[in-house]
Each structure stands twice: as C-alpha cells, then as structure tokens.
PDB file of C-alpha atoms in Angstrom:
ATOM      1  CA  UNK A 273    -170.790   3.668 -40.413  1.00  0.00           C
ATOM      2  CA  UNK A 274    -169.474   5.834 -37.618  1.00  0.00           C
ATOM      3  CA  UNK A 275    -172.989   6.091 -36.222  1.00  0.00           C
ATOM      4  CA  UNK A 276    -173.581   2.223 -36.526  1.00  0.00           C
ATOM      5  CA  UNK A 277    -170.099   1.837 -34.833  1.00  0.00           C
ATOM      6  CA  UNK A 278    -170.762   4.242 -31.959  1.00  0.00           C
ATOM      7  CA  UNK A 279    -174.331   2.770 -31.342  1.00  0.00           C
ATOM      8  CA  UNK A 280    -172.618  -0.642 -31.318  1.00  0.00           C
ATOM      9  CA  UNK A 281    -170.149   0.013 -28.824  1.00  0.00           C
ATOM     10  CA  UNK A 282    -172.720   1.871 -26.698  1.00  0.00           C
ATOM     11  CA  UNK A 283    -175.089  -1.315 -26.824  1.00  0.00           C
ATOM     12  CA  UNK A 284    -172.215  -3.838 -26.518  1.00  0.00           C
ATOM     13  CA  UNK A 285    -169.533  -2.548 -24.297  1.00  0.00           C
ATOM     14  CA  UNK A 286    -171.419  -1.575 -20.849  1.00  0.00           C
ATOM     15  CA  UNK A 287    -171.998  -5.374 -19.828  1.00  0.00           C
ATOM     16  CA  UNK A 288    -168.352  -5.727 -20.142  1.00  0.00           C
ATOM     17  CA  UNK A 289    -167.326  -2.997 -18.195  1.00  0.00           C
ATOM     18  CA  UNK A 290    -169.131  -3.907 -15.191  1.00  0.00           C
ATOM     19  CA  UNK A 291    -166.784  -6.892 -14.551  1.00  0.00           C
ATOM     20  CA  UNK A 292    -169.952  -8.812 -13.614  1.00  0.00           C
ATOM     21  CA  UNK A 293    -170.212 -12.260 -15.477  1.00  0.00           C
ATOM     22  CA  UNK A 294    -173.830 -12.344 -15.352  1.00  0.00           C
ATOM     23  CA  UNK A 295    -174.240  -9.311 -17.368  1.00  0.00           C
ATOM     24  CA  UNK A 296    -172.736 -10.953 -20.434  1.00  0.00           C
ATOM     25  CA  UNK A 297    -174.685 -10.757 -23.431  1.00  0.00           C
ATOM     26  CA  UNK A 298    -173.191 -13.800 -24.608  1.00  0.00           C
ATOM     27  CA  UNK A 299    -173.553 -17.265 -23.077  1.00  0.00           C
ATOM     28  CA  UNK A 300    -170.268 -18.207 -21.407  1.00  0.00           C
ATOM     29  CA  UNK A 301    -168.409 -21.649 -21.270  1.00  0.00           C
ATOM     30  CA  UNK A 302    -169.541 -23.612 -18.027  1.00  0.00           C
ATOM     31  CA  UNK A 303    -166.792 -24.005 -15.644  1.00  0.00           C
ATOM     32  CA  UNK A 304    -164.389 -21.432 -17.476  1.00  0.00           C
ATOM     33  CA  UNK A 305    -162.989 -18.684 -15.309  1.00  0.00           C
ATOM     34  CA  UNK A 306    -161.296 -17.180 -18.402  1.00  0.00           C
ATOM     35  CA  UNK A 307    -164.061 -16.687 -20.732  1.00  0.00           C
ATOM     36  CA  UNK A 308    -165.541 -13.614 -19.448  1.00  0.00           C
ATOM     37  CA  UNK A 309    -162.249 -11.768 -18.586  1.00  0.00           C
ATOM     38  CA  UNK A 310    -161.294 -12.459 -22.122  1.00  0.00           C
ATOM     39  CA  UNK A 311    -164.295 -11.372 -23.602  1.00  0.00           C
ATOM     40  CA  UNK A 312    -164.355  -7.907 -21.638  1.00  0.00           C
ATOM     41  CA  UNK A 313    -160.668  -7.574 -22.928  1.00  0.00           C
ATOM     42  CA  UNK A 314    -161.849  -8.324 -26.596  1.00  0.00           C
ATOM     43  CA  UNK A 315    -164.794  -6.095 -26.220  1.00  0.00           C
ATOM     44  CA  UNK A 316    -162.630  -3.320 -24.758  1.00  0.00           C
ATOM     45  CA  UNK A 317    -159.885  -3.426 -27.292  1.00  0.00           C
ATOM     46  CA  UNK A 318    -162.396  -3.855 -29.979  1.00  0.00           C
ATOM     47  CA  UNK A 319    -163.967  -0.853 -29.410  1.00  0.00           C
ATOM     48  CA  UNK A 320    -160.729   1.172 -29.364  1.00  0.00           C
ATOM     49  CA  UNK A 321    -160.269  -0.545 -32.870  1.00  0.00           C
ATOM     50  CA  UNK A 322    -163.489   0.578 -34.337  1.00  0.00           C
ATOM     51  CA  UNK A 323    -163.507   4.056 -33.019  1.00  0.00           C
ATOM     52  CA  UNK A 324    -159.971   4.465 -34.385  1.00  0.00           C
ATOM     53  CA  UNK A 325    -160.976   2.777 -37.561  1.00  0.00           C
ATOM     54  CA  UNK A 326    -163.611   5.455 -38.029  1.00  0.00           C
ATOM     55  CA  UNK A 327    -161.042   8.139 -37.566  1.00  0.00           C
ATOM     56  CA  UNK A 328    -158.638   6.528 -40.112  1.00  0.00           C
ATOM     57  CA  UNK A 329    -161.414   6.601 -42.687  1.00  0.00           C
ATOM     58  CA  UNK A 330    -162.091  10.119 -42.302  1.00  0.00           C
ATOM     59  CA  UNK A 331    -160.612  11.978 -45.334  1.00  0.00           C
ATOM     60  CA  UNK A 332    -160.737  15.222 -43.977  1.00  0.00           C
ATOM     61  CA  UNK A 333    -158.809  14.346 -40.705  1.00  0.00           C
ATOM     62  CA  UNK A 334    -156.109  12.403 -43.046  1.00  0.00           C
ATOM     63  CA  UNK A 335    -155.582  15.657 -45.054  1.00  0.00           C
ATOM     64  CA  UNK A 336    -155.976  18.567 -42.488  1.00  0.00           C
ATOM     65  CA  UNK A 337    -154.302  16.711 -39.461  1.00  0.00           C
ATOM     66  CA  UNK A 338    -151.848  13.972 -40.795  1.00  0.00           C
ATOM     67  CA  UNK A 339    -150.205  13.825 -37.290  1.00  0.00           C
ATOM     68  CA  UNK A 340    -153.495  13.032 -35.831  1.00  0.00           C
ATOM     69  CA  UNK A 341    -154.057  10.419 -38.548  1.00  0.00           C
ATOM     70  CA  UNK A 342    -150.733   8.751 -37.712  1.00  0.00           C
ATOM     71  CA  UNK A 343    -151.258   8.797 -34.170  1.00  0.00           C
ATOM     72  CA  UNK A 344    -154.752   7.194 -34.404  1.00  0.00           C
ATOM     73  CA  UNK A 345    -153.198   4.753 -36.828  1.00  0.00           C
ATOM     74  CA  UNK A 346    -150.531   3.483 -34.300  1.00  0.00           C
ATOM     75  CA  UNK A 347    -153.515   3.268 -31.765  1.00  0.00           C
ATOM     76  CA  UNK A 348    -155.637   1.310 -33.886  1.00  0.00           C
ATOM     77  CA  UNK A 349    -152.773  -1.104 -34.639  1.00  0.00           C
ATOM     78  CA  UNK A 350    -151.069  -1.555 -31.002  1.00  0.00           C
ATOM     79  CA  UNK A 351    -154.091  -0.797 -28.894  1.00  0.00           C
ATOM     80  CA  UNK A 352    -156.888  -1.991 -30.915  1.00  0.00           C
ATOM     81  CA  UNK A 353    -156.204  -4.805 -33.565  1.00  0.00           C
ATOM     82  CA  UNK A 354    -153.306  -6.542 -31.778  1.00  0.00           C
ATOM     83  CA  UNK A 355    -154.926  -7.085 -28.431  1.00  0.00           C
ATOM     84  CA  UNK A 356    -158.409  -7.452 -29.877  1.00  0.00           C
ATOM     85  CA  UNK A 357    -157.361  -9.911 -32.318  1.00  0.00           C
ATOM     86  CA  UNK A 358    -155.143 -12.002 -29.915  1.00  0.00           C
ATOM     87  CA  UNK A 359    -158.053 -12.074 -27.288  1.00  0.00           C
ATOM     88  CA  UNK A 360    -160.529 -12.813 -30.028  1.00  0.00           C
ATOM     89  CA  UNK A 361    -158.574 -16.271 -30.548  1.00  0.00           C
ATOM     90  CA  UNK A 362    -159.324 -17.194 -27.006  1.00  0.00           C
ATOM     91  CA  UNK A 363    -162.981 -16.017 -27.070  1.00  0.00           C
ATOM     92  CA  UNK A 364    -163.581 -18.142 -30.137  1.00  0.00           C
ATOM     93  CA  UNK A 365    -162.083 -21.114 -28.710  1.00  0.00           C
ATOM     94  CA  UNK A 366    -164.298 -20.865 -25.755  1.00  0.00           C
ATOM     95  CA  UNK A 367    -167.196 -19.735 -27.699  1.00  0.00           C
ATOM     96  CA  UNK A 368    -170.716 -21.814 -27.046  1.00  0.00           C
ATOM     97  CA  UNK A 369    -171.858 -20.528 -30.592  1.00  0.00           C
ATOM     98  CA  UNK A 370    -170.987 -23.892 -32.500  1.00  0.00           C
ATOM     99  CA  UNK A 371    -168.111 -24.553 -34.966  1.00  0.00           C
ATOM    100  CA  UNK A 372    -169.199 -22.374 -37.706  1.00  0.00           C
ATOM    101  CA  UNK A 373    -168.871 -19.253 -35.587  1.00  0.00           C
ATOM    102  CA  UNK A 374    -165.673 -20.583 -34.203  1.00  0.00           C
ATOM    103  CA  UNK A 375    -164.343 -21.197 -37.743  1.00  0.00           C
ATOM    104  CA  UNK A 376    -165.506 -17.763 -39.035  1.00  0.00           C
ATOM    105  CA  UNK A 377    -163.668 -15.906 -35.822  1.00  0.00           C
ATOM    106  CA  UNK A 378    -160.508 -17.868 -36.120  1.00  0.00           C
ATOM    107  CA  UNK A 379    -160.332 -17.248 -40.021  1.00  0.00           C
ATOM    108  CA  UNK A 380    -161.199 -13.511 -39.827  1.00  0.00           C
ATOM    109  CA  UNK A 381    -159.078 -12.883 -36.754  1.00  0.00           C
ATOM    110  CA  UNK A 382    -155.963 -14.343 -38.584  1.00  0.00           C
ATOM    111  CA  UNK A 383    -156.693 -12.318 -41.589  1.00  0.00           C
ATOM    112  CA  UNK A 384    -157.370  -9.169 -39.618  1.00  0.00           C
ATOM    113  CA  UNK A 385    -153.976  -9.340 -37.646  1.00  0.00           C
ATOM    114  CA  UNK A 386    -152.065 -10.256 -41.254  1.00  0.00           C
ATOM    115  CA  UNK A 387    -153.631  -7.384 -43.134  1.00  0.00           C
ATOM    116  CA  UNK A 388    -152.973  -4.960 -40.198  1.00  0.00           C
ATOM    117  CA  UNK A 389    -149.517  -6.028 -39.772  1.00  0.00           C
ATOM    118  CA  UNK A 390    -148.740  -5.787 -43.610  1.00  0.00           C
ATOM    119  CA  UNK A 391    -150.187  -2.376 -43.874  1.00  0.00           C
ATOM    120  CA  UNK A 392    -148.280  -1.256 -40.957  1.00  0.00           C
ATOM    121  CA  UNK A 393    -144.972  -2.424 -42.624  1.00  0.00           C
ATOM    122  CA  UNK A 394    -145.980  -0.741 -45.881  1.00  0.00           C
ATOM    123  CA  UNK A 395    -146.456   2.549 -43.795  1.00  0.00           C
ATOM    124  CA  UNK A 396    -142.906   2.108 -42.206  1.00  0.00           C
ATOM    125  CA  UNK A 397    -141.120   1.406 -45.706  1.00  0.00           C
ATOM    126  CA  UNK A 398    -143.076   4.643 -46.927  1.00  0.00           C
ATOM    127  CA  UNK A 399    -144.892   2.539 -49.501  1.00  0.00           C
ATOM    128  CA  UNK A 400    -148.078   4.489 -48.939  1.00  0.00           C
ATOM    129  CA  UNK A 401    -150.451   3.316 -51.655  1.00  0.00           C
ATOM    130  CA  UNK A 402    -149.930  -0.051 -50.580  1.00  0.00           C
ATOM    131  CA  UNK A 403    -150.137   0.743 -47.102  1.00  0.00           C
ATOM    132  CA  UNK A 404    -153.548   2.436 -47.915  1.00  0.00           C
ATOM    133  CA  UNK A 405    -154.780  -0.761 -49.744  1.00  0.00           C
ATOM    134  CA  UNK A 406    -153.977  -3.157 -46.991  1.00  0.00           C
ATOM    135  CA  UNK A 407    -155.402  -0.964 -44.367  1.00  0.00           C
ATOM    136  CA  UNK A 408    -158.732  -0.740 -46.107  1.00  0.00           C
ATOM    137  CA  UNK A 409    -158.716  -4.514 -46.111  1.00  0.00           C
ATOM    138  CA  UNK A 410    -158.193  -4.406 -42.337  1.00  0.00           C
ATOM    139  CA  UNK A 411    -160.949  -1.708 -41.827  1.00  0.00           C
ATOM    140  CA  UNK A 412    -163.325  -3.896 -43.758  1.00  0.00           C
ATOM    141  CA  UNK A 413    -162.892  -6.863 -41.505  1.00  0.00           C
ATOM    142  CA  UNK A 414    -162.771  -4.385 -38.676  1.00  0.00           C
ATOM    143  CA  UNK A 415    -166.285  -3.108 -39.481  1.00  0.00           C
ATOM    144  CA  UNK A 416    -167.747  -6.471 -39.998  1.00  0.00           C
ATOM    145  CA  UNK A 417    -168.543  -6.572 -36.032  1.00  0.00           C
ATOM    146  CA  UNK A 418    -171.108  -4.019 -36.220  1.00  0.00           C
ATOM    147  CA  UNK A 419    -172.218  -5.075 -39.735  1.00  0.00           C
ATOM    148  CA  UNK A 420    -172.848  -8.600 -38.261  1.00  0.00           C
ATOM    149  CA  UNK A 421    -175.721  -7.555 -36.306  1.00  0.00           C
ATOM    150  CA  UNK A 422    -177.400  -6.480 -39.501  1.00  0.00           C
ATOM    151  CA  UNK A 423    -176.920  -9.913 -40.947  1.00  0.00           C
ATOM    152  CA  UNK A 424    -178.121 -11.516 -37.642  1.00  0.00           C
ATOM    153  CA  UNK A 425    -181.508  -9.704 -38.203  1.00  0.00           C
ATOM    154  CA  UNK A 426    -181.497 -11.064 -42.074  1.00  0.00           C
ATOM    155  CA  UNK A 427    -180.838 -14.764 -40.812  1.00  0.00           C
ATOM    156  CA  UNK A 428    -183.146 -14.418 -38.038  1.00  0.00           C
ATOM    157  CA  UNK A 429    -185.938 -13.328 -40.559  1.00  0.00           C
ATOM    158  CA  UNK A 430    -185.123 -16.179 -42.833  1.00  0.00           C
ATOM    159  CA  UNK A 431    -184.517 -18.824 -40.156  1.00  0.00           C
ATOM    160  CA  UNK A 432    -187.749 -18.016 -37.684  1.00  0.00           C
ATOM    161  CA  UNK A 433    -190.436 -19.313 -40.236  1.00  0.00           C
ATOM    162  CA  UNK A 434    -188.527 -22.690 -40.274  1.00  0.00           C
ATOM    163  CA  UNK A 435    -187.940 -23.074 -36.519  1.00  0.00           C
ATOM    164  CA  UNK A 436    -190.317 -25.862 -36.484  1.00  0.00           C
ATOM    165  CA  UNK A 437    -189.814 -27.554 -39.717  1.00  0.00           C
ATOM    166  CA  UNK A 438    -185.932 -27.277 -40.133  1.00  0.00           C
ATOM    167  CA  UNK A 439    -184.596 -26.911 -36.531  1.00  0.00           C
ATOM    168  CA  UNK A 440    -187.486 -29.108 -34.765  1.00  0.00           C
ATOM    169  CA  UNK A 441    -188.494 -26.453 -32.651  1.00  0.00           C
ATOM    170  CA  UNK A 442    -184.814 -26.101 -31.170  1.00  0.00           C
ATOM    171  CA  UNK A 443    -184.193 -22.521 -30.760  1.00  0.00           C
ATOM    172  CA  UNK A 444    -180.844 -22.836 -29.707  1.00  0.00           C
ATOM    173  CA  UNK A 445    -179.904 -24.822 -32.875  1.00  0.00           C
ATOM    174  CA  UNK A 446    -181.241 -22.250 -35.194  1.00  0.00           C
ATOM    175  CA  UNK A 447    -179.388 -19.503 -33.145  1.00  0.00           C
ATOM    176  CA  UNK A 448    -176.252 -21.655 -33.740  1.00  0.00           C
ATOM    177  CA  UNK A 449    -176.900 -21.528 -37.453  1.00  0.00           C
ATOM    178  CA  UNK A 450    -177.889 -17.755 -37.657  1.00  0.00           C
ATOM    179  CA  UNK A 451    -174.825 -16.801 -35.690  1.00  0.00           C
ATOM    180  CA  UNK A 452    -172.360 -18.705 -37.693  1.00  0.00           C
ATOM    181  CA  UNK A 453    -174.043 -17.723 -41.038  1.00  0.00           C
ATOM    182  CA  UNK A 454    -174.210 -13.960 -40.146  1.00  0.00           C
ATOM    183  CA  UNK A 455    -170.636 -13.833 -38.919  1.00  0.00           C
ATOM    184  CA  UNK A 456    -169.441 -15.398 -42.187  1.00  0.00           C
ATOM    185  CA  UNK A 457    -171.440 -13.146 -44.411  1.00  0.00           C
ATOM    186  CA  UNK A 458    -170.332 -10.004 -42.311  1.00  0.00           C
ATOM    187  CA  UNK A 459    -166.652 -10.242 -43.044  1.00  0.00           C
ATOM    188  CA  UNK A 460    -166.532 -12.088 -46.353  1.00  0.00           C
ATOM    189  CA  UNK A 461    -168.940  -9.438 -48.043  1.00  0.00           C
ATOM    190  CA  UNK A 462    -167.288  -6.684 -46.541  1.00  0.00           C
ATOM    191  CA  UNK A 463    -163.953  -7.881 -47.612  1.00  0.00           C
ATOM    192  CA  UNK A 464    -165.231  -8.457 -51.196  1.00  0.00           C
ATOM    193  CA  UNK A 465    -166.725  -5.032 -51.387  1.00  0.00           C
ATOM    194  CA  UNK A 466    -163.240  -3.651 -50.201  1.00  0.00           C
ATOM    195  CA  UNK A 467    -161.379  -5.651 -52.779  1.00  0.00           C
ATOM    196  CA  UNK A 468    -163.989  -4.286 -55.426  1.00  0.00           C
ATOM    197  CA  UNK A 469    -163.580  -0.800 -54.501  1.00  0.00           C
ATOM    198  CA  UNK A 470    -159.571  -0.935 -54.454  1.00  0.00           C
ATOM    199  CA  UNK A 471    -159.795  -2.553 -58.171  1.00  0.00           C
ATOM    200  CA  UNK A 472    -162.304   0.264 -59.252  1.00  0.00           C
ATOM    201  CA  UNK A 473    -160.093   2.949 -57.687  1.00  0.00           C
ATOM    202  CA  UNK A 474    -157.055   1.604 -58.877  1.00  0.00           C
ATOM    203  CA  UNK A 475    -155.447   3.349 -61.891  1.00  0.00           C
ATOM    204  CA  UNK A 476    -155.635   1.509 -65.212  1.00  0.00           C
ATOM    205  CA  UNK A 477    -152.529  -0.517 -65.842  1.00  0.00           C
ATOM    206  CA  UNK A 478    -151.421  -0.314 -62.383  1.00  0.00           C
ATOM    207  CA  UNK A 479    -151.698  -4.240 -61.886  1.00  0.00           C
ATOM    208  CA  UNK A 480    -149.777  -4.591 -65.079  1.00  0.00           C
ATOM    209  CA  UNK A 481    -147.038  -2.261 -64.259  1.00  0.00           C
ATOM    210  CA  UNK A 482    -146.382  -4.198 -60.922  1.00  0.00           C
ATOM    211  CA  UNK A 483    -146.009  -7.640 -62.577  1.00  0.00           C
ATOM    212  CA  UNK A 484    -142.599  -7.301 -64.120  1.00  0.00           C
ATOM    213  CA  UNK A 485    -141.070  -6.121 -60.624  1.00  0.00           C
ATOM    214  CA  UNK A 486    -143.105  -8.795 -58.781  1.00  0.00           C
ATOM    215  CA  UNK A 487    -141.721 -11.533 -60.840  1.00  0.00           C
ATOM    216  CA  UNK A 488    -138.133 -10.285 -60.187  1.00  0.00           C
TER     217      UNK A 488
END
C-alpha cells in the first residue's frame, strides 16, 4: 500500500505544484478562480496525509520509535486530514464530475474528519485501544484515494463496451458514471474491510464487556 501511495503522489502531485491551472488533471469549473488553488491545497495536504498514514500503519516504527509515531500522527491529523478534508469540501462543491462523485466526496470527507477527530480524542484520553480502532477507520478512508484509481480501471473495463448502447456514445456521460461509481466503491469497500478486520482482531467478549458501561 505504501508503494501504491507513493506512486499515486508522484503521478498526481506535480501538476498542482506548478501553480499552472492548465496543468490540472481534472476539469476545472469554468469561471471559478478558486477551483484550481483549492485543488492544489487539497492535493498537497492530502499527500501529507497519505505519507504519514503509511508511517502510522508501520508496526515496526510504532514499536521501535514511539515518539516518531506520535509526531507523525499529529502531522497526519493537523497537517494532513484537517486541511485536506476541509479543502476537499470546496473541491467537491466545484467539481465537474457529477452529483454521484460530489455526494461520495462530501460523505467520505465528513466521515474522514469525524473518525480522525474521535481517534485523536481517544489518544488524548489515553484510551489507546479505541484510538487505534478509530484511526484504522480514518486510514481506510485516506487510502481510498489511491485505491480509487484501481476501481476506475475496473469500471472503465465494464463501461467501455457499453459506450454506444448505454451512454449513446457520450464519453463524458460515461466518465461521470465511472468516476462516481469508482469513488463510492473505493471508500465504502475500504471501510467495510477495516470494520471486518477490527471485529476479527477484537478479543472475544470485548463487545459484550463494553455493553453495560455503554448503557450507563
């Protein structure tokens, strides 16, 4: 996953570091002076989130250098997720990729911020088992961005043979459907896998033992 993330950053980030709107890999909202700068901000801080996410998921680093783990965790939260998530809302609002993509981005962005905030609070309260669970959910959403490109390939393979029959030869309409479907799948499937993994790893009886205290 680290290799995929680094490859994704190496491919995606350069067009937004040039500060040249014509280099954007995404279609920009006509007449909007805000779309490209916010996209550049989103990509830059999203890259920080991806890189620090990979560090957070490295068990050896967490065990051997806990101070580095804590520092990279703070960077992930405050120099990664927070600015990338907030700028992502603006990018989603201005997106030309259609309502399905906008809905997927708004929903994922809100969950990403919530999961990360809850995970950070758990760490501050020294509830480290819960902190780890919430941050795994956050990481699952963070890693949805590079995984999305894999889903785009899957949906392109499904949609291309139907370009004329389903989309009437309209390539733009096909790409709107592909982009929205791929992004929904990328983060929903990631989150489902994370939840399954958490339940699988959770000690037997852990859920039951929490129930009385949860009910007060």
